[in-house]
PDB file of C-alpha atoms in Angstrom:
ATOM      1  CA  VAL B   1      47.413  -0.241 -33.292  1.00  0.00           C
ATOM      2  CA  THR B   2      50.658   0.513 -35.323  1.00  0.00           C
ATOM      3  CA  ILE B   3      51.369  -1.691 -38.403  1.00  0.00           C
ATOM      4  CA  GLN B   4      55.015  -1.249 -39.868  1.00  0.00           C
ATOM      5  CA  GLY B   5      56.235  -2.660 -43.075  1.00  0.00           C
ATOM      6  CA  SER B   6      59.215  -4.934 -43.388  1.00  0.00           C
ATOM      7  CA  ASP B   7      61.322  -2.001 -44.978  1.00  0.00           C
ATOM      8  CA  GLY B   8      61.033  -0.196 -41.476  1.00  0.00           C
ATOM      9  CA  PHE B   9      59.817   2.852 -42.826  1.00  0.00           C
ATOM     10  CA  SER B  10      56.187   2.821 -44.006  1.00  0.00           C
ATOM     11  CA  GLN B  11      53.464   2.204 -41.377  1.00  0.00           C
ATOM     12  CA  GLN B  12      49.765   2.202 -40.956  1.00  0.00           C
ATOM     13  CA  THR B  13      48.150   3.364 -37.474  1.00  0.00           C
ATOM     14  CA  VAL B  14      44.516   1.673 -36.803  1.00  0.00           C
ATOM     15  CA  GLN B  15      42.120   3.548 -33.968  1.00  0.00           C
ATOM     16  CA  VAL B  16      40.773   1.475 -31.361  1.00  0.00           C
ATOM     17  CA  THR B  17      38.322   2.540 -28.970  1.00  0.00           C
ATOM     18  CA  LEU B  18      37.045   0.995 -26.019  1.00  0.00           C
ATOM     19  CA  THR B  19      33.816   1.949 -24.232  1.00  0.00           C
ATOM     20  CA  LEU B  20      33.090   1.188 -20.689  1.00  0.00           C
ATOM     21  CA  THR B  21      29.165   1.283 -19.497  1.00  0.00           C
ATOM     22  CA  SER B  22      28.165   1.599 -16.052  1.00  0.00           C
ATOM     23  CA  GLY B  23      26.073  -1.786 -16.434  1.00  0.00           C
ATOM     24  CA  ASN B  24      23.907  -3.372 -18.949  1.00  0.00           C
ATOM     25  CA  LEU B  25      20.788  -3.727 -16.845  1.00  0.00           C
ATOM     26  CA  THR B  26      18.430  -1.160 -15.472  1.00  0.00           C
ATOM     27  CA  VAL B  27      15.981  -1.730 -13.103  1.00  0.00           C
ATOM     28  CA  THR B  28      12.830   0.786 -11.920  1.00  0.00           C
ATOM     29  CA  PRO B  29      11.882   1.996  -9.686  1.00  0.00           C
ATOM     30  CA  ALA B  30      15.216   1.683  -7.415  1.00  0.00           C
ATOM     31  CA  THR B  31      13.654   0.928  -4.389  1.00  0.00           C
ATOM     32  CA  LEU B  32      10.510  -0.561  -2.951  1.00  0.00           C
ATOM     33  CA  ALA B  33       8.286   0.414   0.149  1.00  0.00           C
ATOM     34  CA  PHE B  34       5.421  -1.583   1.698  1.00  0.00           C
ATOM     35  CA  THR B  35       3.105  -0.573   5.079  1.00  0.00           C
ATOM     36  CA  ALA B  36       0.666  -3.211   6.368  1.00  0.00           C
ATOM     37  CA  ALA B  37      -1.199  -3.888   9.412  1.00  0.00           C
ATOM     38  CA  THR B  38      -1.046  -7.014  11.101  1.00  0.00           C
ATOM     39  CA  GLY B  39      -3.757  -9.663  10.131  1.00  0.00           C
ATOM     40  CA  GLY B  40      -3.666  -7.827   6.410  1.00  0.00           C
ATOM     41  CA  THR B  41      -3.183  -9.681   3.274  1.00  0.00           C
ATOM     42  CA  ALA B  42      -0.157  -9.833   1.131  1.00  0.00           C
ATOM     43  CA  ALA B  43       0.377  -6.871  -1.418  1.00  0.00           C
ATOM     44  CA  THR B  44       2.421  -6.863  -4.319  1.00  0.00           C
ATOM     45  CA  GLN B  45       4.550  -4.376  -6.477  1.00  0.00           C
ATOM     46  CA  THR B  46       6.213  -4.493  -9.702  1.00  0.00           C
ATOM     47  CA  LEU B  47       9.809  -3.995 -11.262  1.00  0.00           C
ATOM     48  CA  SER B  48      10.416  -2.940 -14.660  1.00  0.00           C
ATOM     49  CA  VAL B  49      13.674  -4.897 -15.864  1.00  0.00           C
ATOM     50  CA  SER B  50      15.409  -3.262 -19.171  1.00  0.00           C
ATOM     51  CA  SER B  51      18.885  -3.158 -20.987  1.00  0.00           C
ATOM     52  CA  PRO B  52      20.200  -0.681 -23.760  1.00  0.00           C
ATOM     53  CA  LEU B  53      21.837  -4.100 -25.584  1.00  0.00           C
ATOM     54  CA  GLY B  54      18.108  -5.050 -26.287  1.00  0.00           C
ATOM     55  CA  SER B  55      16.915  -8.545 -25.325  1.00  0.00           C
ATOM     56  CA  ILE B  56      19.068 -10.091 -22.639  1.00  0.00           C
ATOM     57  CA  PRO B  57      18.641 -12.924 -19.946  1.00  0.00           C
ATOM     58  CA  PHE B  58      18.437 -12.380 -16.264  1.00  0.00           C
ATOM     59  CA  SER B  59      17.705 -14.059 -13.050  1.00  0.00           C
ATOM     60  CA  ALA B  60      15.877 -12.526 -10.041  1.00  0.00           C
ATOM     61  CA  SER B  61      15.941 -13.668  -6.593  1.00  0.00           C
ATOM     62  CA  ALA B  62      14.396 -12.148  -2.961  1.00  0.00           C
ATOM     63  CA  SER B  63      16.537 -12.353   0.374  1.00  0.00           C
ATOM     64  CA  VAL B  64      15.745 -10.816   3.805  1.00  0.00           C
ATOM     65  CA  THR B  65      17.951  -8.945   6.171  1.00  0.00           C
ATOM     66  CA  SER B  66      15.251  -9.010   8.827  1.00  0.00           C
ATOM     67  CA  GLY B  67      12.286 -11.468   9.650  1.00  0.00           C
ATOM     68  CA  SER B  68      12.051 -14.673   7.754  1.00  0.00           C
ATOM     69  CA  GLY B  69      10.170 -15.842   4.597  1.00  0.00           C
ATOM     70  CA  TRP B  70       7.918 -12.343   3.800  1.00  0.00           C
ATOM     71  CA  LEU B  71       9.635 -11.551   0.403  1.00  0.00           C
ATOM     72  CA  SER B  72       9.157 -13.152  -2.654  1.00  0.00           C
ATOM     73  CA  VAL B  73       9.567 -12.332  -6.393  1.00  0.00           C
ATOM     74  CA  SER B  74       8.533 -13.978  -9.450  1.00  0.00           C
ATOM     75  CA  PRO B  75       9.277 -15.212 -12.349  1.00  0.00           C
ATOM     76  CA  ASN B  76      12.563 -16.440 -11.349  1.00  0.00           C
ATOM     77  CA  SER B  77      14.127 -15.653 -14.618  1.00  0.00           C
ATOM     78  CA  GLY B  78      13.360 -13.557 -17.907  1.00  0.00           C
ATOM     79  CA  ASN B  79      14.591 -11.636 -20.938  1.00  0.00           C
ATOM     80  CA  THR B  80      14.988  -8.001 -21.078  1.00  0.00           C
ATOM     81  CA  PRO B  81      12.463  -5.985 -21.310  1.00  0.00           C
ATOM     82  CA  GLY B  82      10.596  -7.502 -18.715  1.00  0.00           C
ATOM     83  CA  THR B  83       8.484  -7.409 -15.276  1.00  0.00           C
ATOM     84  CA  LEU B  84       9.097  -8.761 -12.065  1.00  0.00           C
ATOM     85  CA  THR B  85       6.279  -8.805  -9.375  1.00  0.00           C
ATOM     86  CA  VAL B  86       7.475  -8.703  -5.717  1.00  0.00           C
ATOM     87  CA  THR B  87       5.260  -9.844  -2.752  1.00  0.00           C
ATOM     88  CA  THR B  88       5.291  -9.224   0.739  1.00  0.00           C
ATOM     89  CA  ASN B  89       3.361 -11.730   3.267  1.00  0.00           C
ATOM     90  CA  ILE B  90       3.069 -10.136   6.513  1.00  0.00           C
ATOM     91  CA  SER B  91       1.744 -13.425   8.080  1.00  0.00           C
ATOM     92  CA  GLY B  92       3.501 -13.908  11.662  1.00  0.00           C
ATOM     93  CA  LEU B  93       5.276 -10.620  11.647  1.00  0.00           C
ATOM     94  CA  SER B  94       4.913  -8.601  14.459  1.00  0.00           C
ATOM     95  CA  PRO B  95       4.760  -4.811  14.419  1.00  0.00           C
ATOM     96  CA  GLY B  96       7.872  -3.306  13.259  1.00  0.00           C
ATOM     97  CA  SER B  97      10.166  -2.423  10.280  1.00  0.00           C
ATOM     98  CA  TYR B  98      11.686  -5.267   8.081  1.00  0.00           C
ATOM     99  CA  THR B  99      14.256  -5.142   5.180  1.00  0.00           C
ATOM    100  CA  GLY B 100      15.676  -7.299   2.321  1.00  0.00           C
ATOM    101  CA  TYR B 101      16.270  -7.037  -1.243  1.00  0.00           C
ATOM    102  CA  VAL B 102      15.590  -8.314  -4.752  1.00  0.00           C
ATOM    103  CA  THR B 103      18.690  -9.220  -6.816  1.00  0.00           C
ATOM    104  CA  VAL B 104      18.699  -8.840 -10.715  1.00  0.00           C
ATOM    105  CA  SER B 105      21.376 -10.563 -12.400  1.00  0.00           C
ATOM    106  CA  THR B 106      22.821 -11.116 -15.935  1.00  0.00           C
ATOM    107  CA  GLY B 107      26.148 -12.955 -16.814  1.00  0.00           C
ATOM    108  CA  VAL B 108      28.190  -9.967 -16.251  1.00  0.00           C
ATOM    109  CA  GLY B 109      26.776  -8.297 -13.239  1.00  0.00           C
ATOM    110  CA  SER B 110      24.029  -7.961 -11.102  1.00  0.00           C
ATOM    111  CA  MET B 111      21.569  -5.051  -9.137  1.00  0.00           C
ATOM    112  CA  ASN B 112      20.092  -5.476  -5.637  1.00  0.00           C
ATOM    113  CA  ILE B 113      17.037  -3.271  -5.414  1.00  0.00           C
ATOM    114  CA  PRO B 114      16.103  -2.471  -1.531  1.00  0.00           C
ATOM    115  CA  VAL B 115      12.833  -3.694  -0.252  1.00  0.00           C
ATOM    116  CA  THR B 116      11.411  -2.010   3.249  1.00  0.00           C
ATOM    117  CA  LEU B 117       8.132  -3.459   5.184  1.00  0.00           C
ATOM    118  CA  THR B 118       6.574  -1.400   7.821  1.00  0.00           C
ATOM    119  CA  VAL B 119       4.067  -3.607   9.518  1.00  0.00           C
ATOM    120  CA  THR B 120       1.829  -1.525  12.110  1.00  0.00           C
ATOM    121  CA  GLN B 121      -0.744  -2.537  14.534  1.00  0.00           C
ATOM    122  CA  GLN B 122      -4.107  -3.394  13.312  1.00  0.00           C
ATOM    123  CA  VAL B 123      -6.824  -0.907  14.772  1.00  0.00           C
ATOM    124  CA  ASN B 124     -10.135  -2.495  15.288  1.00  0.00           C
ATOM    125  CA  LEU B 125     -13.077   0.273  15.684  1.00  0.00           C
ATOM    126  CA  SER B 126     -15.963  -0.693  17.713  1.00  0.00           C
ATOM    127  CA  VAL B 127     -19.307   1.080  17.982  1.00  0.00           C
ATOM    128  CA  ALA B 128     -21.948   0.182  21.119  1.00  0.00           C
ATOM    129  CA  PRO B 129     -24.581  -0.067  20.832  1.00  0.00           C
ATOM    130  CA  ASP B 130     -24.565  -1.330  17.160  1.00  0.00           C
ATOM    131  CA  THR B 131     -28.374  -0.724  16.565  1.00  0.00           C
ATOM    132  CA  LEU B 132     -30.916   2.358  17.573  1.00  0.00           C
ATOM    133  CA  ALA B 133     -34.555   2.232  17.647  1.00  0.00           C
ATOM    134  CA  PHE B 134     -36.626   5.491  18.060  1.00  0.00           C
ATOM    135  CA  GLU B 135     -40.100   5.748  18.708  1.00  0.00           C
ATOM    136  CA  ALA B 136     -42.753   8.832  18.482  1.00  0.00           C
ATOM    137  CA  LEU B 137     -45.793  10.208  17.888  1.00  0.00           C
ATOM    138  CA  THR B 138     -46.664  12.003  14.804  1.00  0.00           C
ATOM    139  CA  GLY B 139     -46.091  15.753  15.338  1.00  0.00           C
ATOM    140  CA  ALA B 140     -43.976  15.302  18.172  1.00  0.00           C
ATOM    141  CA  THR B 141     -41.874  18.247  18.787  1.00  0.00           C
ATOM    142  CA  SER B 142     -38.947  16.431  20.589  1.00  0.00           C
ATOM    143  CA  ILE B 143     -37.422  12.788  20.428  1.00  0.00           C
ATOM    144  CA  PRO B 144     -35.068  11.583  23.393  1.00  0.00           C
ATOM    145  CA  THR B 145     -31.614  11.408  21.899  1.00  0.00           C
ATOM    146  CA  LYS B 146     -29.425   8.067  21.999  1.00  0.00           C
ATOM    147  CA  THR B 147     -25.874   7.989  22.310  1.00  0.00           C
ATOM    148  CA  VAL B 148     -23.308   5.514  20.801  1.00  0.00           C
ATOM    149  CA  ASN B 149     -19.640   4.921  22.260  1.00  0.00           C
ATOM    150  CA  VAL B 150     -16.901   4.744  19.958  1.00  0.00           C
ATOM    151  CA  THR B 151     -13.497   2.881  20.740  1.00  0.00           C
ATOM    152  CA  VAL B 152     -10.556   1.373  19.363  1.00  0.00           C
ATOM    153  CA  SER B 153      -8.536  -1.826  20.234  1.00  0.00           C
ATOM    154  CA  THR B 154      -5.614   0.072  20.835  1.00  0.00           C
ATOM    155  CA  GLY B 155      -4.252   3.592  21.580  1.00  0.00           C
ATOM    156  CA  SER B 156      -6.485   6.876  20.203  1.00  0.00           C
ATOM    157  CA  LEU B 157      -7.599   7.348  16.736  1.00  0.00           C
ATOM    158  CA  GLN B 158      -9.488  10.272  14.979  1.00  0.00           C
ATOM    159  CA  PHE B 159     -12.726   9.106  13.689  1.00  0.00           C
ATOM    160  CA  THR B 160     -15.673  10.637  11.768  1.00  0.00           C
ATOM    161  CA  ALA B 161     -19.444  10.079  11.941  1.00  0.00           C
ATOM    162  CA  THR B 162     -22.241  10.608   9.140  1.00  0.00           C
ATOM    163  CA  ALA B 163     -25.918  10.385   9.105  1.00  0.00           C
ATOM    164  CA  ALA B 164     -27.833   8.888   6.193  1.00  0.00           C
ATOM    165  CA  THR B 165     -31.389   8.221   5.617  1.00  0.00           C
ATOM    166  CA  THR B 166     -32.727   5.325   3.522  1.00  0.00           C
ATOM    167  CA  SER B 167     -36.215   6.146   3.632  1.00  0.00           C
ATOM    168  CA  GLY B 168     -38.663   8.947   4.729  1.00  0.00           C
ATOM    169  CA  GLY B 169     -36.630  11.475   2.907  1.00  0.00           C
ATOM    170  CA  SER B 170     -33.572  13.488   4.114  1.00  0.00           C
ATOM    171  CA  GLY B 171     -33.312  15.548   7.336  1.00  0.00           C
ATOM    172  CA  TRP B 172     -34.906  13.360  10.136  1.00  0.00           C
ATOM    173  CA  LEU B 173     -31.685  11.731  11.316  1.00  0.00           C
ATOM    174  CA  GLN B 174     -28.513  13.622  12.751  1.00  0.00           C
ATOM    175  CA  VAL B 175     -25.191  12.777  14.418  1.00  0.00           C
ATOM    176  CA  THR B 176     -22.906  15.122  16.202  1.00  0.00           C
ATOM    177  CA  PRO B 177     -20.021  15.481  16.423  1.00  0.00           C
ATOM    178  CA  ALA B 178     -19.021  15.181  12.965  1.00  0.00           C
ATOM    179  CA  SER B 179     -15.418  14.121  14.145  1.00  0.00           C
ATOM    180  CA  SER B 180     -13.563  13.371  17.476  1.00  0.00           C
ATOM    181  CA  LEU B 181     -11.128  11.107  18.964  1.00  0.00           C
ATOM    182  CA  THR B 182     -11.586   7.774  20.639  1.00  0.00           C
ATOM    183  CA  PRO B 183     -12.769   6.960  22.926  1.00  0.00           C
ATOM    184  CA  GLY B 184     -15.583   8.859  22.272  1.00  0.00           C
ATOM    185  CA  THR B 185     -19.373   9.435  22.243  1.00  0.00           C
ATOM    186  CA  LEU B 186     -21.781   9.957  19.501  1.00  0.00           C
ATOM    187  CA  THR B 187     -25.189  11.435  19.901  1.00  0.00           C
ATOM    188  CA  VAL B 188     -27.709  10.654  17.641  1.00  0.00           C
ATOM    189  CA  THR B 189     -31.310  12.802  16.787  1.00  0.00           C
ATOM    190  CA  ALA B 190     -34.116  11.725  15.340  1.00  0.00           C
ATOM    191  CA  SER B 191     -36.977  14.445  14.104  1.00  0.00           C
ATOM    192  CA  ALA B 192     -40.591  13.618  13.457  1.00  0.00           C
ATOM    193  CA  THR B 193     -41.195  16.792  11.676  1.00  0.00           C
ATOM    194  CA  GLY B 194     -42.867  16.610   8.212  1.00  0.00           C
ATOM    195  CA  LEU B 195     -43.243  12.773   8.751  1.00  0.00           C
ATOM    196  CA  ASN B 196     -46.293  10.617   8.085  1.00  0.00           C
ATOM    197  CA  PRO B 197     -46.906   7.396  10.380  1.00  0.00           C
ATOM    198  CA  GLY B 198     -44.709   4.854   9.391  1.00  0.00           C
ATOM    199  CA  VAL B 199     -41.381   2.897   9.768  1.00  0.00           C
ATOM    200  CA  PHE B 200     -38.144   4.847   8.750  1.00  0.00           C
ATOM    201  CA  THR B 201     -34.554   3.851   8.262  1.00  0.00           C
ATOM    202  CA  GLY B 202     -31.204   5.223   8.090  1.00  0.00           C
ATOM    203  CA  THR B 203     -27.685   4.570   9.351  1.00  0.00           C
ATOM    204  CA  VAL B 204     -24.752   6.288  11.105  1.00  0.00           C
ATOM    205  CA  THR B 205     -21.527   5.378   9.459  1.00  0.00           C
ATOM    206  CA  VAL B 206     -18.226   6.041  11.669  1.00  0.00           C
ATOM    207  CA  SER B 207     -14.924   5.701  10.047  1.00  0.00           C
TER     208      SER B 207
END
């Protein structure tokens, strides 16, 4: 800006600087990703909202570009610095990928945070039978083994198997193999070696 005197000769110059910033809002993280199985419960993640200008008001809303009604955000307004809770609800959704976004706005601009939701088919693991009972005389050197069949509701799944005793000390209960694929069969073995007469209990855990 130049200021010139009325005599036409003397003048003063005032320097003026205009700084343009990329935005007055920072939202982290820049994207959100959720994964859930059908029949699962709602899941939440958080977004942090801040501004280099200090405390400024903002609003927040959620929209979906595929699926319907599965994405929400709260609170819907606040001041920086603030935290937003983003919730996904997979009720009624089929397996697949869904997209949406959370929009955070101020009076001079807005930011869209992409959100992806991957819904997988729920897999139910089943074992049969679900109880086993062994009987033997003290000192028996061999007790007939028993088997457990492991299946899943769909496809094939890797599983592990472990045996644990809740009475009678350790070592009298074993299961093989330690891992396999469904459908599979487990062999459960009991040993009477070193045990006094009585009732002993244990578990076989398949996961």
